[in-house]
Coordinates of C-alpha atoms and ligand atoms in Angstrom, one line a residue:
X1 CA 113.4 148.6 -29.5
X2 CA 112.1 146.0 -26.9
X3 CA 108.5 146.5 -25.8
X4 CA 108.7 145.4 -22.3
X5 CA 105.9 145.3 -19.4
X6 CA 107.4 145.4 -16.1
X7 CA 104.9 144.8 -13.5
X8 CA 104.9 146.0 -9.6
X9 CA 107.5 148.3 -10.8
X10 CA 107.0 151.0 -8.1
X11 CA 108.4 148.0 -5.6
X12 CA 111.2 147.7 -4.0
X13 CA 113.2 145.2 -6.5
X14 CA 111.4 146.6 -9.8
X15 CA 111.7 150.2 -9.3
X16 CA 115.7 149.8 -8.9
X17 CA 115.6 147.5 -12.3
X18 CA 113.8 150.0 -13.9
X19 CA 116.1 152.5 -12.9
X20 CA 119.1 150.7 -13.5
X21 CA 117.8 150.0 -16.9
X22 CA 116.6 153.2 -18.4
X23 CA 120.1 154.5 -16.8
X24 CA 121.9 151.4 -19.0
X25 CA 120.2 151.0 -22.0
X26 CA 118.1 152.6 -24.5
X27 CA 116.9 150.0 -26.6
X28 CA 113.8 148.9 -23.8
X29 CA 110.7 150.6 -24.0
X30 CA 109.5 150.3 -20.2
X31 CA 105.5 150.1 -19.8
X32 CA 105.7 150.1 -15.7
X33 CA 102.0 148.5 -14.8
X34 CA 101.7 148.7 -11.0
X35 CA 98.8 148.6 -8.8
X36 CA 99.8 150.9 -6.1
X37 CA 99.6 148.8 -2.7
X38 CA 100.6 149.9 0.3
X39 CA 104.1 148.7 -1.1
X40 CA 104.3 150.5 -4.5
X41 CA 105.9 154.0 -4.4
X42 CA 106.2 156.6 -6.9
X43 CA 108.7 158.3 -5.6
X44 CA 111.1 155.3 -5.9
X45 CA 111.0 156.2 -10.1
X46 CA 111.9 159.7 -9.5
X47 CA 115.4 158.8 -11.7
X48 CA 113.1 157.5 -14.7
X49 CA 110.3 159.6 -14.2
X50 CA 110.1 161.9 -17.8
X51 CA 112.0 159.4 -19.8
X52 CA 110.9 159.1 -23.4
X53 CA 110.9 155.2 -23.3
X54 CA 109.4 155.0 -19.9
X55 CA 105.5 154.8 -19.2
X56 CA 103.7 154.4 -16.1
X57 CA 100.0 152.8 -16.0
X58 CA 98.1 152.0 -12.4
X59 CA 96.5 149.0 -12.3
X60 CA 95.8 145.4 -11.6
X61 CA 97.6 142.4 -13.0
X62 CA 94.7 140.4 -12.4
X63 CA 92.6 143.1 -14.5
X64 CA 92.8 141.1 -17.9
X65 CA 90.9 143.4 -20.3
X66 CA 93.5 146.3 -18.9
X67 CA 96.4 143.9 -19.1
X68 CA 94.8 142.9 -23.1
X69 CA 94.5 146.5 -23.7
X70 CA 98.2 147.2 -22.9
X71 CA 99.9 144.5 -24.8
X72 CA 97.6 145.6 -28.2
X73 CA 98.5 149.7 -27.3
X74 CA 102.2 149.5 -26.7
X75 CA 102.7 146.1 -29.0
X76 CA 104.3 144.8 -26.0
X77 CA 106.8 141.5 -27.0
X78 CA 108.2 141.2 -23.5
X79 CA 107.0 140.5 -19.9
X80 CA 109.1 140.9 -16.2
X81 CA 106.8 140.6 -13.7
X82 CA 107.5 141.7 -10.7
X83 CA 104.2 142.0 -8.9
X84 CA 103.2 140.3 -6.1
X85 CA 102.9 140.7 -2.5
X86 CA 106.0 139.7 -1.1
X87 CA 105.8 140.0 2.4
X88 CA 105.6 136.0 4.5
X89 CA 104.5 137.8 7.8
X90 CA 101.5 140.1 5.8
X91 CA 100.9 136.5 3.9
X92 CA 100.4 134.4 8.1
X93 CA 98.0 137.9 8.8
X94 CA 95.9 136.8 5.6
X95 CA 96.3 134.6 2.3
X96 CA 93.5 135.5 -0.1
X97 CA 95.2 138.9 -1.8
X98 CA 99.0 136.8 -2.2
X99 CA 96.6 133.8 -4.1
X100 CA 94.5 136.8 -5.8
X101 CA 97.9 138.7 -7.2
X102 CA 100.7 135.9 -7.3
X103 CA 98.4 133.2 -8.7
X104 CA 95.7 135.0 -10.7
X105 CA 97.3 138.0 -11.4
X106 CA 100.4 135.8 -13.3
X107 CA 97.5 133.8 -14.7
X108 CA 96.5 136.9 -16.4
X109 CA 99.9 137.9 -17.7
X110 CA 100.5 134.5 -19.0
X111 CA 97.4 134.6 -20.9
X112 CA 98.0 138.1 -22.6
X113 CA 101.5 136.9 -23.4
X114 CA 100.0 133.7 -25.0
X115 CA 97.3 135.4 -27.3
X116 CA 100.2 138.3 -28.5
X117 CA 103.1 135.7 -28.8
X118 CA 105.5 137.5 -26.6
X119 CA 109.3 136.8 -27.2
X120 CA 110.6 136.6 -23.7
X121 CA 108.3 135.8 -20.2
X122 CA 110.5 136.3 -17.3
X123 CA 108.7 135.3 -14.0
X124 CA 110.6 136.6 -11.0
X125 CA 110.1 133.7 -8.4
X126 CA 112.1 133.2 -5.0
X127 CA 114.2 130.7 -3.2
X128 CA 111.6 130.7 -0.5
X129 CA 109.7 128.0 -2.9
X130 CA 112.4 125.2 -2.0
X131 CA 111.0 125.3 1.7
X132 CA 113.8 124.8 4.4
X133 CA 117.4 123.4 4.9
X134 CA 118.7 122.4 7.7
X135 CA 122.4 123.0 8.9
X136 CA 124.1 122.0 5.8
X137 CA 123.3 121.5 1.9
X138 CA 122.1 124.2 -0.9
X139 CA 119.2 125.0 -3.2
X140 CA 119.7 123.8 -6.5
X141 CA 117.2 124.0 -9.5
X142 CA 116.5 120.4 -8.9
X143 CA 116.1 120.7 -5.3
X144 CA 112.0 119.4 -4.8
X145 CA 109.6 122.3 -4.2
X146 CA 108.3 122.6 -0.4
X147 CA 106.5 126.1 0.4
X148 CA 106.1 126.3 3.8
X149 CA 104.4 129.9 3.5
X150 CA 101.1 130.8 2.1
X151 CA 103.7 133.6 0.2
X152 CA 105.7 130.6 -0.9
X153 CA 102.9 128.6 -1.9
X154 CA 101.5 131.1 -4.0
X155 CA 105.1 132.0 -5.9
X156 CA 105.6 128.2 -6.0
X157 CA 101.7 128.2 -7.7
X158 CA 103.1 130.9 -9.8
X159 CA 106.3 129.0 -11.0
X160 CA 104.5 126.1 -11.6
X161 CA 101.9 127.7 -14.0
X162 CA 104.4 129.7 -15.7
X163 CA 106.5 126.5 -16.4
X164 CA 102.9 124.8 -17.8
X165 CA 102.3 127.4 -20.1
X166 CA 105.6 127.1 -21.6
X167 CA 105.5 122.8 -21.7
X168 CA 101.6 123.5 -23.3
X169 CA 101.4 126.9 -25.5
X170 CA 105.3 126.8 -26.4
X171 CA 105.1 130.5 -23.8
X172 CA 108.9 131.2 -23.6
X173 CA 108.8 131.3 -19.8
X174 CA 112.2 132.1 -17.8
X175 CA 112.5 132.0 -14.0
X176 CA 114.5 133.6 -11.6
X177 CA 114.5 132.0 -7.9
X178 CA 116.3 134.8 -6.0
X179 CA 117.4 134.7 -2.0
X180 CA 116.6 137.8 -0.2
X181 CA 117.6 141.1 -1.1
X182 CA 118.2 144.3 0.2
X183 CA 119.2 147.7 -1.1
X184 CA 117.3 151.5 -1.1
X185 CA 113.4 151.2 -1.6
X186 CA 112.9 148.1 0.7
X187 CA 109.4 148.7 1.8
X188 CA 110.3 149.0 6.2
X189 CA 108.5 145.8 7.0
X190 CA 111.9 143.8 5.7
X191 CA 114.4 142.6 8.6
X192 CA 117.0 145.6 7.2
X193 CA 115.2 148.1 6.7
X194 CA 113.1 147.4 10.0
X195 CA 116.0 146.7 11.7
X196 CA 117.8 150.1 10.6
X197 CA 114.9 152.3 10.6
X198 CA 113.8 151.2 14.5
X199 CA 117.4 151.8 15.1
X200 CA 117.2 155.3 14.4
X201 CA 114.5 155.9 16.3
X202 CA 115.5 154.5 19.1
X203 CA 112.8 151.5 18.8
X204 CA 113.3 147.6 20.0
X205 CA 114.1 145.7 17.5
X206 CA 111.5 142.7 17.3
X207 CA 114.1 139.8 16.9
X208 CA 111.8 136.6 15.9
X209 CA 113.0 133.5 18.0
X210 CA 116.1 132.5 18.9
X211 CA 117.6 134.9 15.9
X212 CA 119.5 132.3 14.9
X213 CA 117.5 131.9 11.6
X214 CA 119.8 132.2 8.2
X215 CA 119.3 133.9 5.1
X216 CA 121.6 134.2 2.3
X217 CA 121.8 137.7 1.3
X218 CA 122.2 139.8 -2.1
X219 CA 122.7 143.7 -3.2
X220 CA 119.4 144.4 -5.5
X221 CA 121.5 145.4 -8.1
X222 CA 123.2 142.0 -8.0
X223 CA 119.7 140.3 -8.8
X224 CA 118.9 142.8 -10.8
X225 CA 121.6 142.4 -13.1
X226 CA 120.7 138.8 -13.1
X227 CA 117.5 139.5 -14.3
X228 CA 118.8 141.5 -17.0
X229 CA 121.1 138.4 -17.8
X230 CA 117.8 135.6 -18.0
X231 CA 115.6 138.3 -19.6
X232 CA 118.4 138.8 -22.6
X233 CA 120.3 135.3 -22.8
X234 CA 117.8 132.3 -20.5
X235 CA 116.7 129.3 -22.6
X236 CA 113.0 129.1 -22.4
X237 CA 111.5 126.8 -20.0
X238 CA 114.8 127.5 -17.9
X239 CA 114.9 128.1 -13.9
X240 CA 118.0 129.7 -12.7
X241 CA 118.7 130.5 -8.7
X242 CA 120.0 134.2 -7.5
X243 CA 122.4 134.2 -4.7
X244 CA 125.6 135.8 -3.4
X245 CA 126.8 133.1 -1.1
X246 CA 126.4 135.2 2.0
X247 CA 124.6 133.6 4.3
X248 CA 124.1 135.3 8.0
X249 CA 122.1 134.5 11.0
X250 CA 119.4 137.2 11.9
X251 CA 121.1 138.4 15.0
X252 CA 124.1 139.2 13.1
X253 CA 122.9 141.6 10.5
X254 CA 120.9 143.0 13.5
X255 CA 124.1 143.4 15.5
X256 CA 125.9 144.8 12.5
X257 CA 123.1 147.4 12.0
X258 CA 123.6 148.2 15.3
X259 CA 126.9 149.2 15.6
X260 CA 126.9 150.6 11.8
X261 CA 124.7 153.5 13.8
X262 CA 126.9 153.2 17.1
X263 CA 123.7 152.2 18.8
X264 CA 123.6 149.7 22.2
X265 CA 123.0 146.1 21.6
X266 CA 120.3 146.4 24.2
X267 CA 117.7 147.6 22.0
X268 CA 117.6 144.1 21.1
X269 CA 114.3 142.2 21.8
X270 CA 113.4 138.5 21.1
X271 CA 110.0 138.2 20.4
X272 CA 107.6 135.3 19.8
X273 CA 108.7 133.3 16.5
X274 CA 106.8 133.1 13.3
X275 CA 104.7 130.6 12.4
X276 CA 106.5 128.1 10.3
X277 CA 109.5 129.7 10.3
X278 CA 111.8 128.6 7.7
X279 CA 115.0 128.0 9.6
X280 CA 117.5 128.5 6.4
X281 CA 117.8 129.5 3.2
X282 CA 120.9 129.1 0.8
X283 CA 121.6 129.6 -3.0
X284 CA 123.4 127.3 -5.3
X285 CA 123.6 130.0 -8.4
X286 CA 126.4 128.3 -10.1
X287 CA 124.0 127.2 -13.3
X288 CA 123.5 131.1 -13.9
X289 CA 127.2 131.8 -13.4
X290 CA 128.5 128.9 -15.7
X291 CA 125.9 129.2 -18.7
X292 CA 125.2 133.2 -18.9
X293 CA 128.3 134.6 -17.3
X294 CA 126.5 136.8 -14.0
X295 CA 128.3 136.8 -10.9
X296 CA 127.1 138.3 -8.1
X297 CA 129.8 142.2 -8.0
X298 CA 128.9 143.6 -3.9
X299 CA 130.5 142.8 -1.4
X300 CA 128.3 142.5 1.5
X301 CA 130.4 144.8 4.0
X302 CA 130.2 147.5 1.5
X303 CA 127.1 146.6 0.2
X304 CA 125.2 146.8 3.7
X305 CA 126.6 150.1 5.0
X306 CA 125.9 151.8 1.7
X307 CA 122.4 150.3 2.2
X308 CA 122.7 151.6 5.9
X309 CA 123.7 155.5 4.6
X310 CA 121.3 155.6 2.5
X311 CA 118.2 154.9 5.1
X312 CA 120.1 157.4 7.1
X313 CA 120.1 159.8 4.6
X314 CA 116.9 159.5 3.1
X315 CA 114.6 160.2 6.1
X316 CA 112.1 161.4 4.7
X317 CA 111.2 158.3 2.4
X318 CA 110.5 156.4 5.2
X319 CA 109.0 159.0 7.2
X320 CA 106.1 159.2 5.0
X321 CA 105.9 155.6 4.8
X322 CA 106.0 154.9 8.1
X323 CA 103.6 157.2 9.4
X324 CA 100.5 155.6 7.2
X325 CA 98.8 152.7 6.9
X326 CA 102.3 150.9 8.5
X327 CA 101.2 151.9 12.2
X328 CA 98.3 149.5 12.1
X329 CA 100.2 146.8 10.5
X330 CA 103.0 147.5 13.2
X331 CA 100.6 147.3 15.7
X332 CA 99.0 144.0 14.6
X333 CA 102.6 142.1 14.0
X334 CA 104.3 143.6 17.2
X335 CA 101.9 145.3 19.6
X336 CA 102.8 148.4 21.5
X337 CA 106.6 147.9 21.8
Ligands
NAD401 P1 107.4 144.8 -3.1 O1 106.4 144.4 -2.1 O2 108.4 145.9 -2.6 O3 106.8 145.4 -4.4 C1 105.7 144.7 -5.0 C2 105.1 145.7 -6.1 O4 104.1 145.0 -6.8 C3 104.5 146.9 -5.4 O5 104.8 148.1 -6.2 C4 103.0 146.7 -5.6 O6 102.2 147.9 -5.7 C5 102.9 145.8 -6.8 N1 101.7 144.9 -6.9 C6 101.3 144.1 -5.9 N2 100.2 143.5 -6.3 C7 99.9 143.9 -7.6 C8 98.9 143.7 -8.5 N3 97.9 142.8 -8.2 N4 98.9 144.3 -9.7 C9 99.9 145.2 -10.0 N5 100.9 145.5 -9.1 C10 100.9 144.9 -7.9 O7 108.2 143.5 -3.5 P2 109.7 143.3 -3.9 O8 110.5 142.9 -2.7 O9 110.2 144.3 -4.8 O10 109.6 141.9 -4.7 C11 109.4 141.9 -6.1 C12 109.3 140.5 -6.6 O11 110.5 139.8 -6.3 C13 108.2 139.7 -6.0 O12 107.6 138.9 -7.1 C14 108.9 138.8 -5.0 O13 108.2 137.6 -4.8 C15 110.2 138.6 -5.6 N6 111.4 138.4 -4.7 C16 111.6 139.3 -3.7 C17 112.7 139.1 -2.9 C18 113.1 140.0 -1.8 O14 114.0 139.7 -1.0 N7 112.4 141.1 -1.6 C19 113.6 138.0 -3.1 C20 113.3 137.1 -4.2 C21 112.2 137.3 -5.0
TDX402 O1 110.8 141.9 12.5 C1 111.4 140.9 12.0 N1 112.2 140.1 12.8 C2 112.8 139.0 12.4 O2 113.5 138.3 13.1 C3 111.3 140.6 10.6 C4 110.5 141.4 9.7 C5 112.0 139.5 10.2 N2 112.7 138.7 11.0 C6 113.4 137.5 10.4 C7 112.5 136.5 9.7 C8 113.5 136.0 8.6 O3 114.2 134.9 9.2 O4 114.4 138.0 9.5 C9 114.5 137.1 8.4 C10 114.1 137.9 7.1 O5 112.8 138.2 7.2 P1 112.0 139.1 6.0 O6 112.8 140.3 5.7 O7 110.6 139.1 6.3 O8 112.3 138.1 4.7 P2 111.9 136.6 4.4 O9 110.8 136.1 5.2 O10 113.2 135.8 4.5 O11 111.5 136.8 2.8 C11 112.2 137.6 2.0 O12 113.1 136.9 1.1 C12 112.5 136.2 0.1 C13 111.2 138.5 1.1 O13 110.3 139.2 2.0 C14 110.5 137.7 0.1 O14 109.7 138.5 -0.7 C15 111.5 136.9 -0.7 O15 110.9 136.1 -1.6

């Protein structure tokens, strides 16, 4: 059995791993410790919920005598952590809690794992830590880190600490630098989810700047599975970049979503750009594909309008969400519209 502590596993991308892992495999034993932000959600675990070799604990990664006390309670030997606040727009609106739980809180983890010698560390980082490309070119492991977010900076932070513990204390640290995902769960701040869920009610969709920004897109699953692939099989000290090769201007998706729900293109608004936006992102993942064997499986086409049914069918996920503490934060990023 693998004693495993997945953190910020009632997220978006950690509650579809531990799903898709309970569902796989029954050699993990999943302590889920999650602090409950406005982002976690319980009711994204409802397929693992009751599962002999699943556990859920609430609470801080940055809470070290809690995060002490669960490595000695369930003699944990392996960490994925999820946790962090991952939205750039949130992380513009205020820094200090992305520093407090992507810096400290991995701080913490890394110390626990030091102290109970944990087998595997697996720090879930992002592409967003390379900074920008222009029209042409890829991330590679190599390429020179240049966060242009206070998100970024503090997953770059992250990274970089991770990889120190490993180089000093011998910590067998692995990190994944994934590009941007989407799938069921996505918390509604996201471009898809945004985009589909303003759709369907008949909202403007807040298109920053020209639109024109690129992101190279992947199914969940996809990174999920290439988590699963690090976690088992990634040398120690090892950084390995996500990515499905599918990179799309803003607009587009936003157009695709559009017609996806037969909906008029003028709902369509371009609003003020963010600050520092990062004009492209794109993922050179062949160093994952040629030494552990993943390969990304989705196609996007079928990929995004499964993604698309499933907002469509699952109304009242998002209903709940959005009718919280996501006004005021919709009202601060986009005013009235
Ligand atoms: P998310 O915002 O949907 O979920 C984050 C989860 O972490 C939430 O459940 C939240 O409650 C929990 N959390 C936050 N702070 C915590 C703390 N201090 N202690 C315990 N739990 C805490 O994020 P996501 O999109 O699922 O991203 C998960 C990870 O993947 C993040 O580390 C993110 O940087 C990384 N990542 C995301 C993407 C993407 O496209 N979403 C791409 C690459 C990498
Ligand atoms: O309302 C919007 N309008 C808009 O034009 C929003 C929310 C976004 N956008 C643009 C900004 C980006 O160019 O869409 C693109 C995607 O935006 P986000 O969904 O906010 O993602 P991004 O900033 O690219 O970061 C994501 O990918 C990398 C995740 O949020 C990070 O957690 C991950 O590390």
């Amino acid at each position: 059995m693998k004693n495993v502590l997945v953190t910020g596993g009632a997220g978006f991308i950690g509650s579809n791993f531990i799903n898709y892992i309970l569902d796989k495999r029954d050699d993990y034993f999943v302590v889920n410790l999650d602090k409950l932000t406005y982002a976690g959600n319980l009711e994204n675990l409802i397929p693992s919920e009751g599962k002999k070799n699943y556990r859920f604990v609430r609470g801080d990664i940055c809470n070290a005598e809690l995060v002490d006390y669960l490595f000695n309670k369930y003699k944990i030997k392996y960490v994925i952590n999820f946790a962090a606040e991952s939205h750039v727009d949130r992380s513009i609106l205020g820094s200090e809690v992305f520093f407090r739980s992507n810096v400290i809180g991995t701080n913490v983890l890394l110390e626990s794992a030091r102290r109970y010698n944990v087998e595997k560390f697996l720090q879930v980082s992002t592409d967003e830590v390379y900074g920008s490309l222009g029209a042409e070119g890829l991330f590679t492991e190599t390429t020179e880190l240049h966060p242009n977010s206070p998100y970024s900076s503090s997953k770059a932070a992250a990274d970089l600490m991770a990889l120190s513990f490993h180089h000093t204390y011998g910590v067998p640290v692995v990190i994944t630098r994934c590009s941007n995902n989407y799938g069921p769960y996505q918390f509604p701040e996201k471009l898809i989810p945004l985009m589909i869920i303003n759709t369907l009610n008949n909202k403007k969709l807040p298109v920053y700047g020209d639109g024109m920004n690129v992101r190279d897109w992947i199914y969940v699953i996809d990174h999920n599975k290439a988590v699963e692939a690090v976690f088992e099989s990634g040398k120690p000290g090892e950084v390995y970049n996500v990515g499905a090769s599918n990179e799309m201007p803003n607009i587009e998706i936003v157009k695709l979503i559009l017609k996806e729900l037969n909906k008029d293109e003028s709902l369509i608004e371009y609003v003020k750009d963010r600050p520092g936006h990062d004009r492209r992102y794109a993922i050179d993942s062949s160093k994952i594909q040629n030494e552990l064997g993943w390969k990304p499986e989705f196609e996007f086409e079928e990929a995004i309008s499964r993604t698309i049914k499933w907002y469509v069918d699952n109304k009242n996920w998002w209903e709940r969400i959005i009718s919280g503490e996501y006004q005021k934060y919709y009202q601060t990023q986009y005013g009235s519209r």
